[in-house]
Amino acid sequence: MILIGGTATNGIDDSLSKILSVPSVKVENKIFPDGESYIRIPISVKNEEVVLVQTTDYPQDKHLIELFLMSETIKDLGAKKLTVIVPYLAYSRQDRRFKDGEAVSVKTILHLLSEVGIDSLVVVEPHKPEEISHFRGEIKIVHPYIQLSRKIRELTTNPFILAPDRGALERARQIAEDLGASYSYIEKERDRNTGEVRIKDIPNMTLKDKDVVIVDDIISTGGTVAQASKLAYSLGAKSVIAAAVHLLLSNNAKERLVQAGVKNIIGTNTVKTEDKDIIVVDISYSIASVL
């Protein structure tokens, strides 16, 4: 096996190299004056099984184009098998047409990935697991719940796991069961024209003296989590923690969460963050377990 680190890995390639005891190399890349990407694979991959690591966080379009270029080049150079690890899959939230005429973006991305020589695709916590079926090769999905649970256990004494909607309830259930905690979900409505979210209620639960942990796959602007935090405190919560696999934290999201009373923000290294206040959990062992 040859392990290749792409242009965006957040150190996951280095961690996998140590865990799997296999050598790793970095692709050579640069940006031309007109903004286009240059890619070169610096070693021979002929007749080799290659594992490529490339996340697609911001800037998403650049990282996706580079992923396409790296993948097809590796297969063109004679690799026997190409496994691509995409810790964060961009465009995964646009998984259907919410309004007439919209692109189903994740379908297009996965169709393109199917055409550049990838034999096996590893994705960490896709927005909806069923959407990955648009990829036409082997699919492996990683759910890093154990790593998140360990960190939550360190930070809480009386945890209560809260999903931001009914669709995230299974994630909340698995983390809650690992912690021996109760769990529930928030009822909410989203305006598809404005994107505004209105939280209605937390069904049939008391949060008095609980360390409420709001868990999701992605936290982007943090609007839903901020509203949920305020509601949790109004129902007697002792503290609120926000935890997500992919912490995008767009448009002053961190400040929004802190102002809403969120005490800790937990994420993973699927997405790059340089904020020292964010607690980042390494999920490389979970990825290594499926290779």
PDB file of C-alpha atoms in Angstrom:
ATOM      1  CA  MET A   1       0.000   0.000   0.000  1.00  0.00           C
ATOM      2  CA  ILE A   2       1.125   3.528  -0.809  1.00  0.00           C
ATOM      3  CA  LEU A   3      -0.416   6.406   1.107  1.00  0.00           C
ATOM      4  CA  ILE A   4      -0.578   9.771  -0.641  1.00  0.00           C
ATOM      5  CA  GLY A   5      -1.499  13.012   1.066  1.00  0.00           C
ATOM      6  CA  GLY A   6      -3.388  15.409  -1.159  1.00  0.00           C
ATOM      7  CA  THR A   7      -3.504  19.195  -1.065  1.00  0.00           C
ATOM      8  CA  ALA A   8      -5.830  19.258   1.979  1.00  0.00           C
ATOM      9  CA  THR A   9      -5.495  16.563   4.627  1.00  0.00           C
ATOM     10  CA  ASN A  10      -5.443  18.284   8.045  1.00  0.00           C
ATOM     11  CA  GLY A  11      -2.708  15.843   9.093  1.00  0.00           C
ATOM     12  CA  ILE A  12      -4.868  12.741   8.633  1.00  0.00           C
ATOM     13  CA  ASP A  13      -2.424  11.294   6.089  1.00  0.00           C
ATOM     14  CA  ASP A  14       0.455  11.562   8.579  1.00  0.00           C
ATOM     15  CA  SER A  15      -1.620   9.953  11.331  1.00  0.00           C
ATOM     16  CA  LEU A  16      -2.692   7.094   9.062  1.00  0.00           C
ATOM     17  CA  SER A  17       0.923   6.499   8.048  1.00  0.00           C
ATOM     18  CA  LYS A  18       1.857   5.964  11.689  1.00  0.00           C
ATOM     19  CA  ILE A  19      -1.222   3.883  12.546  1.00  0.00           C
ATOM     20  CA  LEU A  20      -0.890   1.606   9.513  1.00  0.00           C
ATOM     21  CA  SER A  21       2.936   1.590   9.461  1.00  0.00           C
ATOM     22  CA  VAL A  22       3.023   2.450   5.763  1.00  0.00           C
ATOM     23  CA  PRO A  23       5.079   5.124   4.020  1.00  0.00           C
ATOM     24  CA  SER A  24       3.374   8.290   2.861  1.00  0.00           C
ATOM     25  CA  VAL A  25       4.203  10.988   0.346  1.00  0.00           C
ATOM     26  CA  LYS A  26       2.732  14.385  -0.474  1.00  0.00           C
ATOM     27  CA  VAL A  27       1.554  15.381  -3.912  1.00  0.00           C
ATOM     28  CA  GLU A  28       3.387  18.242  -5.529  1.00  0.00           C
ATOM     29  CA  ASN A  29       1.115  21.185  -6.210  1.00  0.00           C
ATOM     30  CA  LYS A  30       1.162  24.869  -6.975  1.00  0.00           C
ATOM     31  CA  ILE A  31      -1.220  27.521  -8.241  1.00  0.00           C
ATOM     32  CA  PHE A  32      -0.590  29.053 -11.639  1.00  0.00           C
ATOM     33  CA  PRO A  33      -0.846  32.849 -12.007  1.00  0.00           C
ATOM     34  CA  ASP A  34      -4.326  32.477 -13.516  1.00  0.00           C
ATOM     35  CA  GLY A  35      -5.558  30.499 -10.481  1.00  0.00           C
ATOM     36  CA  GLU A  36      -5.470  27.016 -11.972  1.00  0.00           C
ATOM     37  CA  SER A  37      -4.022  24.097  -9.982  1.00  0.00           C
ATOM     38  CA  TYR A  38      -0.900  22.132 -10.912  1.00  0.00           C
ATOM     39  CA  ILE A  39      -0.687  18.541  -9.631  1.00  0.00           C
ATOM     40  CA  ARG A  40       2.143  15.992  -9.821  1.00  0.00           C
ATOM     41  CA  ILE A  41       2.373  12.536  -8.225  1.00  0.00           C
ATOM     42  CA  PRO A  42       6.055  12.355  -7.186  1.00  0.00           C
ATOM     43  CA  ILE A  43       6.489   8.546  -7.010  1.00  0.00           C
ATOM     44  CA  SER A  44       5.746   5.505  -9.137  1.00  0.00           C
ATOM     45  CA  VAL A  45       2.340   3.973  -8.379  1.00  0.00           C
ATOM     46  CA  LYS A  46       2.348   1.365 -11.160  1.00  0.00           C
ATOM     47  CA  ASN A  47       0.683  -1.886  -9.989  1.00  0.00           C
ATOM     48  CA  GLU A  48       0.340  -0.493  -6.466  1.00  0.00           C
ATOM     49  CA  GLU A  49      -2.661  -0.206  -4.172  1.00  0.00           C
ATOM     50  CA  VAL A  50      -2.893   3.506  -3.455  1.00  0.00           C
ATOM     51  CA  VAL A  51      -4.754   5.325  -0.682  1.00  0.00           C
ATOM     52  CA  LEU A  52      -5.269   9.044  -1.332  1.00  0.00           C
ATOM     53  CA  VAL A  53      -6.374  11.451   1.419  1.00  0.00           C
ATOM     54  CA  GLN A  54      -8.124  14.665   0.387  1.00  0.00           C
ATOM     55  CA  THR A  55     -10.722  16.570   2.342  1.00  0.00           C
ATOM     56  CA  THR A  56     -12.915  19.118   0.569  1.00  0.00           C
ATOM     57  CA  ASP A  57     -13.452  21.856   3.110  1.00  0.00           C
ATOM     58  CA  TYR A  58     -12.968  25.558   2.241  1.00  0.00           C
ATOM     59  CA  PRO A  59     -12.068  26.415  -0.489  1.00  0.00           C
ATOM     60  CA  GLN A  60     -14.320  23.575  -1.570  1.00  0.00           C
ATOM     61  CA  ASP A  61     -14.215  24.049  -5.341  1.00  0.00           C
ATOM     62  CA  LYS A  62     -10.411  24.198  -5.420  1.00  0.00           C
ATOM     63  CA  HIS A  63     -10.055  21.089  -3.269  1.00  0.00           C
ATOM     64  CA  LEU A  64     -12.588  19.179  -5.366  1.00  0.00           C
ATOM     65  CA  ILE A  65     -10.871  20.028  -8.662  1.00  0.00           C
ATOM     66  CA  GLU A  66      -7.553  18.947  -7.174  1.00  0.00           C
ATOM     67  CA  LEU A  67      -9.158  15.706  -5.994  1.00  0.00           C
ATOM     68  CA  PHE A  68     -10.375  14.978  -9.524  1.00  0.00           C
ATOM     69  CA  LEU A  69      -6.918  15.726 -10.955  1.00  0.00           C
ATOM     70  CA  MET A  70      -5.051  13.606  -8.399  1.00  0.00           C
ATOM     71  CA  SER A  71      -7.392  10.634  -8.700  1.00  0.00           C
ATOM     72  CA  GLU A  72      -7.355  10.343 -12.467  1.00  0.00           C
ATOM     73  CA  THR A  73      -3.595  10.896 -12.585  1.00  0.00           C
ATOM     74  CA  ILE A  74      -2.969   8.081 -10.107  1.00  0.00           C
ATOM     75  CA  LYS A  75      -5.022   5.645 -12.186  1.00  0.00           C
ATOM     76  CA  ASP A  76      -3.473   6.892 -15.438  1.00  0.00           C
ATOM     77  CA  LEU A  77      -0.061   6.111 -13.940  1.00  0.00           C
ATOM     78  CA  GLY A  78      -1.051   2.471 -13.491  1.00  0.00           C
ATOM     79  CA  ALA A  79      -2.271   2.066  -9.918  1.00  0.00           C
ATOM     80  CA  LYS A  80      -3.869  -1.341  -9.382  1.00  0.00           C
ATOM     81  CA  LYS A  81      -6.461   0.001  -6.943  1.00  0.00           C
ATOM     82  CA  LEU A  82      -7.276   3.517  -5.784  1.00  0.00           C
ATOM     83  CA  THR A  83      -8.983   4.150  -2.455  1.00  0.00           C
ATOM     84  CA  VAL A  84      -9.835   7.781  -1.776  1.00  0.00           C
ATOM     85  CA  ILE A  85     -10.527   9.058   1.736  1.00  0.00           C
ATOM     86  CA  VAL A  86     -12.687  12.192   1.779  1.00  0.00           C
ATOM     87  CA  PRO A  87     -13.016  13.193   5.447  1.00  0.00           C
ATOM     88  CA  TYR A  88     -15.444  16.020   4.631  1.00  0.00           C
ATOM     89  CA  LEU A  89     -17.534  15.767   1.474  1.00  0.00           C
ATOM     90  CA  ALA A  90     -18.480  19.210   0.193  1.00  0.00           C
ATOM     91  CA  TYR A  91     -21.964  19.876  -1.222  1.00  0.00           C
ATOM     92  CA  SER A  92     -23.467  16.977   0.749  1.00  0.00           C
ATOM     93  CA  ARG A  93     -26.299  19.092   2.190  1.00  0.00           C
ATOM     94  CA  GLN A  94     -27.759  19.783  -1.267  1.00  0.00           C
ATOM     95  CA  ASP A  95     -28.996  16.204  -1.589  1.00  0.00           C
ATOM     96  CA  ARG A  96     -32.338  16.937  -3.271  1.00  0.00           C
ATOM     97  CA  ARG A  97     -34.257  19.715  -4.992  1.00  0.00           C
ATOM     98  CA  PHE A  98     -35.754  21.825  -2.252  1.00  0.00           C
ATOM     99  CA  LYS A  99     -37.028  24.229  -4.938  1.00  0.00           C
ATOM    100  CA  ASP A 100     -37.796  23.574  -8.600  1.00  0.00           C
ATOM    101  CA  GLY A 101     -34.776  23.900 -10.848  1.00  0.00           C
ATOM    102  CA  GLU A 102     -32.091  23.455  -8.183  1.00  0.00           C
ATOM    103  CA  ALA A 103     -29.019  21.316  -8.782  1.00  0.00           C
ATOM    104  CA  VAL A 104     -28.727  18.149  -6.709  1.00  0.00           C
ATOM    105  CA  SER A 105     -25.118  19.035  -6.028  1.00  0.00           C
ATOM    106  CA  VAL A 106     -23.962  15.979  -4.101  1.00  0.00           C
ATOM    107  CA  LYS A 107     -25.259  13.712  -6.881  1.00  0.00           C
ATOM    108  CA  THR A 108     -23.144  15.582  -9.451  1.00  0.00           C
ATOM    109  CA  ILE A 109     -20.028  15.485  -7.250  1.00  0.00           C
ATOM    110  CA  LEU A 110     -20.348  11.744  -6.633  1.00  0.00           C
ATOM    111  CA  HIS A 111     -20.986  11.027 -10.317  1.00  0.00           C
ATOM    112  CA  LEU A 112     -17.786  12.932 -11.161  1.00  0.00           C
ATOM    113  CA  LEU A 113     -15.844  11.000  -8.520  1.00  0.00           C
ATOM    114  CA  SER A 114     -17.112   7.799 -10.153  1.00  0.00           C
ATOM    115  CA  GLU A 115     -15.534   8.845 -13.459  1.00  0.00           C
ATOM    116  CA  VAL A 116     -11.945   9.607 -12.369  1.00  0.00           C
ATOM    117  CA  GLY A 117     -10.778   6.096 -11.536  1.00  0.00           C
ATOM    118  CA  ILE A 118     -11.682   5.772  -7.859  1.00  0.00           C
ATOM    119  CA  ASP A 119     -12.332   2.147  -6.910  1.00  0.00           C
ATOM    120  CA  SER A 120     -13.247   2.667  -3.252  1.00  0.00           C
ATOM    121  CA  LEU A 121     -14.532   5.823  -1.560  1.00  0.00           C
ATOM    122  CA  VAL A 122     -14.286   6.417   2.196  1.00  0.00           C
ATOM    123  CA  VAL A 123     -16.419   9.266   3.556  1.00  0.00           C
ATOM    124  CA  VAL A 124     -16.648  10.414   7.180  1.00  0.00           C
ATOM    125  CA  GLU A 125     -20.170  11.144   8.436  1.00  0.00           C
ATOM    126  CA  PRO A 126     -21.983  12.111   5.230  1.00  0.00           C
ATOM    127  CA  HIS A 127     -24.991  14.363   5.710  1.00  0.00           C
ATOM    128  CA  LYS A 128     -27.242  11.461   4.736  1.00  0.00           C
ATOM    129  CA  PRO A 129     -25.611   8.027   4.289  1.00  0.00           C
ATOM    130  CA  GLU A 130     -28.011   7.073   1.492  1.00  0.00           C
ATOM    131  CA  GLU A 131     -26.786   9.949  -0.697  1.00  0.00           C
ATOM    132  CA  ILE A 132     -23.395   8.238  -1.126  1.00  0.00           C
ATOM    133  CA  SER A 133     -25.118   5.603  -3.289  1.00  0.00           C
ATOM    134  CA  HIS A 134     -24.662   8.039  -6.204  1.00  0.00           C
ATOM    135  CA  PHE A 135     -21.024   6.882  -6.235  1.00  0.00           C
ATOM    136  CA  ARG A 136     -20.744   3.829  -8.461  1.00  0.00           C
ATOM    137  CA  GLY A 137     -17.804   2.062  -6.780  1.00  0.00           C
ATOM    138  CA  GLU A 138     -17.202   0.545  -3.347  1.00  0.00           C
ATOM    139  CA  ILE A 139     -18.373   2.779  -0.487  1.00  0.00           C
ATOM    140  CA  LYS A 140     -17.205   2.846   3.122  1.00  0.00           C
ATOM    141  CA  ILE A 141     -18.738   5.224   5.664  1.00  0.00           C
ATOM    142  CA  VAL A 142     -17.008   6.186   8.912  1.00  0.00           C
ATOM    143  CA  HIS A 143     -18.987   7.298  11.977  1.00  0.00           C
ATOM    144  CA  PRO A 144     -16.556   8.683  14.607  1.00  0.00           C
ATOM    145  CA  TYR A 145     -19.035   8.567  17.477  1.00  0.00           C
ATOM    146  CA  ILE A 146     -16.717   6.789  19.917  1.00  0.00           C
ATOM    147  CA  GLN A 147     -14.132   9.574  19.686  1.00  0.00           C
ATOM    148  CA  LEU A 148     -16.787  12.236  20.240  1.00  0.00           C
ATOM    149  CA  SER A 149     -18.270  10.294  23.152  1.00  0.00           C
ATOM    150  CA  ARG A 150     -14.896  10.066  24.892  1.00  0.00           C
ATOM    151  CA  LYS A 151     -14.418  13.813  24.731  1.00  0.00           C
ATOM    152  CA  ILE A 152     -17.998  14.491  25.873  1.00  0.00           C
ATOM    153  CA  ARG A 153     -17.460  12.163  28.823  1.00  0.00           C
ATOM    154  CA  GLU A 154     -14.411  14.202  29.878  1.00  0.00           C
ATOM    155  CA  LEU A 155     -16.371  17.457  29.829  1.00  0.00           C
ATOM    156  CA  THR A 156     -19.672  16.479  31.458  1.00  0.00           C
ATOM    157  CA  THR A 157     -21.012  14.889  34.637  1.00  0.00           C
ATOM    158  CA  ASN A 158     -24.716  14.615  33.778  1.00  0.00           C
ATOM    159  CA  PRO A 159     -24.958  14.589  29.974  1.00  0.00           C
ATOM    160  CA  PHE A 160     -28.117  14.821  27.916  1.00  0.00           C
ATOM    161  CA  ILE A 161     -27.714  14.387  24.145  1.00  0.00           C
ATOM    162  CA  LEU A 162     -29.839  16.604  21.938  1.00  0.00           C
ATOM    163  CA  ALA A 163     -30.261  16.230  18.171  1.00  0.00           C
ATOM    164  CA  PRO A 164     -31.035  19.444  16.248  1.00  0.00           C
ATOM    165  CA  ASP A 165     -33.813  17.692  14.293  1.00  0.00           C
ATOM    166  CA  ARG A 166     -35.536  14.337  13.963  1.00  0.00           C
ATOM    167  CA  GLY A 167     -33.195  13.333  11.119  1.00  0.00           C
ATOM    168  CA  ALA A 168     -30.185  13.487  13.449  1.00  0.00           C
ATOM    169  CA  LEU A 169     -31.828  11.362  16.132  1.00  0.00           C
ATOM    170  CA  GLU A 170     -29.923   8.176  15.287  1.00  0.00           C
ATOM    171  CA  ARG A 171     -26.596   9.979  15.757  1.00  0.00           C
ATOM    172  CA  ALA A 172     -27.790  11.287  19.124  1.00  0.00           C
ATOM    173  CA  ARG A 173     -28.997   7.829  20.126  1.00  0.00           C
ATOM    174  CA  GLN A 174     -25.663   6.151  19.427  1.00  0.00           C
ATOM    175  CA  ILE A 175     -23.665   8.751  21.329  1.00  0.00           C
ATOM    176  CA  ALA A 176     -26.159   8.728  24.211  1.00  0.00           C
ATOM    177  CA  GLU A 177     -26.036   4.948  24.498  1.00  0.00           C
ATOM    178  CA  ASP A 178     -22.246   5.010  24.625  1.00  0.00           C
ATOM    179  CA  LEU A 179     -22.472   7.541  27.469  1.00  0.00           C
ATOM    180  CA  GLY A 180     -25.406   5.913  29.243  1.00  0.00           C
ATOM    181  CA  ALA A 181     -27.336   9.167  28.813  1.00  0.00           C
ATOM    182  CA  SER A 182     -30.833  10.186  27.773  1.00  0.00           C
ATOM    183  CA  TYR A 183     -31.461  11.851  24.432  1.00  0.00           C
ATOM    184  CA  SER A 184     -34.113  13.652  22.409  1.00  0.00           C
ATOM    185  CA  TYR A 185     -34.486  15.920  19.389  1.00  0.00           C
ATOM    186  CA  ILE A 186     -35.627  19.428  18.548  1.00  0.00           C
ATOM    187  CA  GLU A 187     -38.684  20.143  16.460  1.00  0.00           C
ATOM    188  CA  LYS A 188     -37.853  22.890  13.965  1.00  0.00           C
ATOM    189  CA  GLU A 189     -38.981  24.464  10.731  1.00  0.00           C
ATOM    190  CA  ARG A 190     -36.743  25.900   7.980  1.00  0.00           C
ATOM    191  CA  ASP A 191     -37.818  28.533   5.470  1.00  0.00           C
ATOM    192  CA  ARG A 192     -36.395  27.273   2.165  1.00  0.00           C
ATOM    193  CA  ASN A 193     -36.426  30.770   0.673  1.00  0.00           C
ATOM    194  CA  THR A 194     -34.545  32.593   3.437  1.00  0.00           C
ATOM    195  CA  GLY A 195     -32.822  29.653   5.149  1.00  0.00           C
ATOM    196  CA  GLU A 196     -34.156  30.899   8.490  1.00  0.00           C
ATOM    197  CA  VAL A 197     -34.754  28.217  11.110  1.00  0.00           C
ATOM    198  CA  ARG A 198     -37.437  28.412  13.784  1.00  0.00           C
ATOM    199  CA  ILE A 199     -37.228  26.045  16.748  1.00  0.00           C
ATOM    200  CA  LYS A 200     -40.581  24.853  18.052  1.00  0.00           C
ATOM    201  CA  ASP A 201     -39.906  22.589  21.019  1.00  0.00           C
ATOM    202  CA  ILE A 202     -37.942  19.762  22.633  1.00  0.00           C
ATOM    203  CA  PRO A 203     -40.566  17.004  22.946  1.00  0.00           C
ATOM    204  CA  ASN A 204     -41.376  15.528  26.346  1.00  0.00           C
ATOM    205  CA  MET A 205     -38.112  16.210  28.146  1.00  0.00           C
ATOM    206  CA  THR A 206     -36.881  18.087  31.205  1.00  0.00           C
ATOM    207  CA  LEU A 207     -33.326  19.422  31.103  1.00  0.00           C
ATOM    208  CA  LYS A 208     -33.015  20.548  34.725  1.00  0.00           C
ATOM    209  CA  ASP A 209     -29.363  20.357  35.895  1.00  0.00           C
ATOM    210  CA  LYS A 210     -28.312  18.561  32.704  1.00  0.00           C
ATOM    211  CA  ASP A 211     -25.132  19.099  30.695  1.00  0.00           C
ATOM    212  CA  VAL A 212     -26.848  19.366  27.340  1.00  0.00           C
ATOM    213  CA  VAL A 213     -24.751  18.297  24.344  1.00  0.00           C
ATOM    214  CA  ILE A 214     -26.157  19.334  20.967  1.00  0.00           C
ATOM    215  CA  VAL A 215     -24.750  16.936  18.358  1.00  0.00           C
ATOM    216  CA  ASP A 216     -24.890  17.213  14.580  1.00  0.00           C
ATOM    217  CA  ASP A 217     -22.933  16.176  11.507  1.00  0.00           C
ATOM    218  CA  ILE A 218     -22.215  19.791  10.473  1.00  0.00           C
ATOM    219  CA  ILE A 219     -22.265  23.126  12.261  1.00  0.00           C
ATOM    220  CA  SER A 220     -22.083  25.905   9.673  1.00  0.00           C
ATOM    221  CA  THR A 221     -23.506  29.268  10.726  1.00  0.00           C
ATOM    222  CA  GLY A 222     -24.524  27.884  14.119  1.00  0.00           C
ATOM    223  CA  GLY A 223     -27.972  29.469  14.019  1.00  0.00           C
ATOM    224  CA  THR A 224     -29.897  26.327  14.916  1.00  0.00           C
ATOM    225  CA  VAL A 225     -27.465  25.350  17.673  1.00  0.00           C
ATOM    226  CA  ALA A 226     -27.573  28.865  19.151  1.00  0.00           C
ATOM    227  CA  GLN A 227     -31.371  28.772  19.299  1.00  0.00           C
ATOM    228  CA  ALA A 228     -31.266  25.273  20.781  1.00  0.00           C
ATOM    229  CA  SER A 229     -28.796  26.423  23.444  1.00  0.00           C
ATOM    230  CA  LYS A 230     -31.070  29.255  24.547  1.00  0.00           C
ATOM    231  CA  LEU A 231     -34.035  26.873  24.677  1.00  0.00           C
ATOM    232  CA  ALA A 232     -32.036  24.345  26.720  1.00  0.00           C
ATOM    233  CA  TYR A 233     -31.141  26.967  29.307  1.00  0.00           C
ATOM    234  CA  SER A 234     -34.760  28.071  29.486  1.00  0.00           C
ATOM    235  CA  LEU A 235     -35.654  24.471  30.361  1.00  0.00           C
ATOM    236  CA  GLY A 236     -33.142  24.302  33.213  1.00  0.00           C
ATOM    237  CA  ALA A 237     -29.908  23.108  31.590  1.00  0.00           C
ATOM    238  CA  LYS A 238     -26.758  23.510  33.710  1.00  0.00           C
ATOM    239  CA  SER A 239     -24.486  23.886  30.671  1.00  0.00           C
ATOM    240  CA  VAL A 240     -24.521  23.478  26.892  1.00  0.00           C
ATOM    241  CA  ILE A 241     -21.868  21.946  24.644  1.00  0.00           C
ATOM    242  CA  ALA A 242     -21.954  21.946  20.836  1.00  0.00           C
ATOM    243  CA  ALA A 243     -20.424  18.921  19.104  1.00  0.00           C
ATOM    244  CA  ALA A 244     -20.204  18.142  15.402  1.00  0.00           C
ATOM    245  CA  VAL A 245     -18.107  15.950  13.165  1.00  0.00           C
ATOM    246  CA  HIS A 246     -17.601  18.755  10.641  1.00  0.00           C
ATOM    247  CA  LEU A 247     -17.141  22.214  12.160  1.00  0.00           C
ATOM    248  CA  LEU A 248     -17.425  24.687   9.292  1.00  0.00           C
ATOM    249  CA  LEU A 249     -18.197  27.651  11.598  1.00  0.00           C
ATOM    250  CA  SER A 250     -19.086  30.150   8.880  1.00  0.00           C
ATOM    251  CA  ASN A 251     -20.130  33.794   9.270  1.00  0.00           C
ATOM    252  CA  ASN A 252     -19.097  34.387  12.910  1.00  0.00           C
ATOM    253  CA  ALA A 253     -20.619  31.093  14.029  1.00  0.00           C
ATOM    254  CA  LYS A 254     -18.297  30.717  17.016  1.00  0.00           C
ATOM    255  CA  GLU A 255     -19.263  34.120  18.387  1.00  0.00           C
ATOM    256  CA  ARG A 256     -22.930  33.290  17.829  1.00  0.00           C
ATOM    257  CA  LEU A 257     -22.585  30.077  19.826  1.00  0.00           C
ATOM    258  CA  VAL A 258     -20.662  31.689  22.673  1.00  0.00           C
ATOM    259  CA  GLN A 259     -23.239  34.467  22.950  1.00  0.00           C
ATOM    260  CA  ALA A 260     -25.932  31.777  23.218  1.00  0.00           C
ATOM    261  CA  GLY A 261     -24.167  30.261  26.229  1.00  0.00           C
ATOM    262  CA  VAL A 262     -22.323  27.351  24.585  1.00  0.00           C
ATOM    263  CA  LYS A 263     -19.459  26.491  26.945  1.00  0.00           C
ATOM    264  CA  ASN A 264     -17.415  24.185  24.706  1.00  0.00           C
ATOM    265  CA  ILE A 265     -17.315  23.495  20.969  1.00  0.00           C
ATOM    266  CA  ILE A 266     -16.124  20.046  19.898  1.00  0.00           C
ATOM    267  CA  GLY A 267     -15.229  19.035  16.344  1.00  0.00           C
ATOM    268  CA  THR A 268     -12.914  16.698  14.451  1.00  0.00           C
ATOM    269  CA  ASN A 269     -10.016  17.114  12.053  1.00  0.00           C
ATOM    270  CA  THR A 270     -12.141  16.475   8.958  1.00  0.00           C
ATOM    271  CA  VAL A 271     -12.182  20.277   8.601  1.00  0.00           C
ATOM    272  CA  LYS A 272      -9.275  22.625   9.227  1.00  0.00           C
ATOM    273  CA  THR A 273      -9.449  24.879  12.251  1.00  0.00           C
ATOM    274  CA  GLU A 274      -6.733  27.019  13.809  1.00  0.00           C
ATOM    275  CA  ASP A 275      -8.871  28.353  16.659  1.00  0.00           C
ATOM    276  CA  LYS A 276      -7.275  27.218  19.925  1.00  0.00           C
ATOM    277  CA  ASP A 277     -10.610  27.475  21.748  1.00  0.00           C
ATOM    278  CA  ILE A 278     -12.096  24.700  19.610  1.00  0.00           C
ATOM    279  CA  ILE A 279     -11.651  21.150  20.903  1.00  0.00           C
ATOM    280  CA  VAL A 280     -10.521  19.023  17.946  1.00  0.00           C
ATOM    281  CA  VAL A 281     -10.747  15.236  18.065  1.00  0.00           C
ATOM    282  CA  ASP A 282      -8.550  13.143  15.762  1.00  0.00           C
ATOM    283  CA  ILE A 283     -10.640  10.551  13.905  1.00  0.00           C
ATOM    284  CA  SER A 284      -7.752   8.857  12.072  1.00  0.00           C
ATOM    285  CA  TYR A 285      -8.162   5.585  13.994  1.00  0.00           C
ATOM    286  CA  SER A 286     -11.780   5.330  12.869  1.00  0.00           C
ATOM    287  CA  ILE A 287     -10.685   5.797   9.257  1.00  0.00           C
ATOM    288  CA  ALA A 288      -7.854   3.287   9.604  1.00  0.00           C
ATOM    289  CA  SER A 289     -10.302   0.660  10.860  1.00  0.00           C
ATOM    290  CA  VAL A 290     -12.092   0.484   7.488  1.00  0.00           C
ATOM    291  CA  LEU A 291      -8.988   0.283   5.274  1.00  0.00           C
TER     292      LEU A 291
END
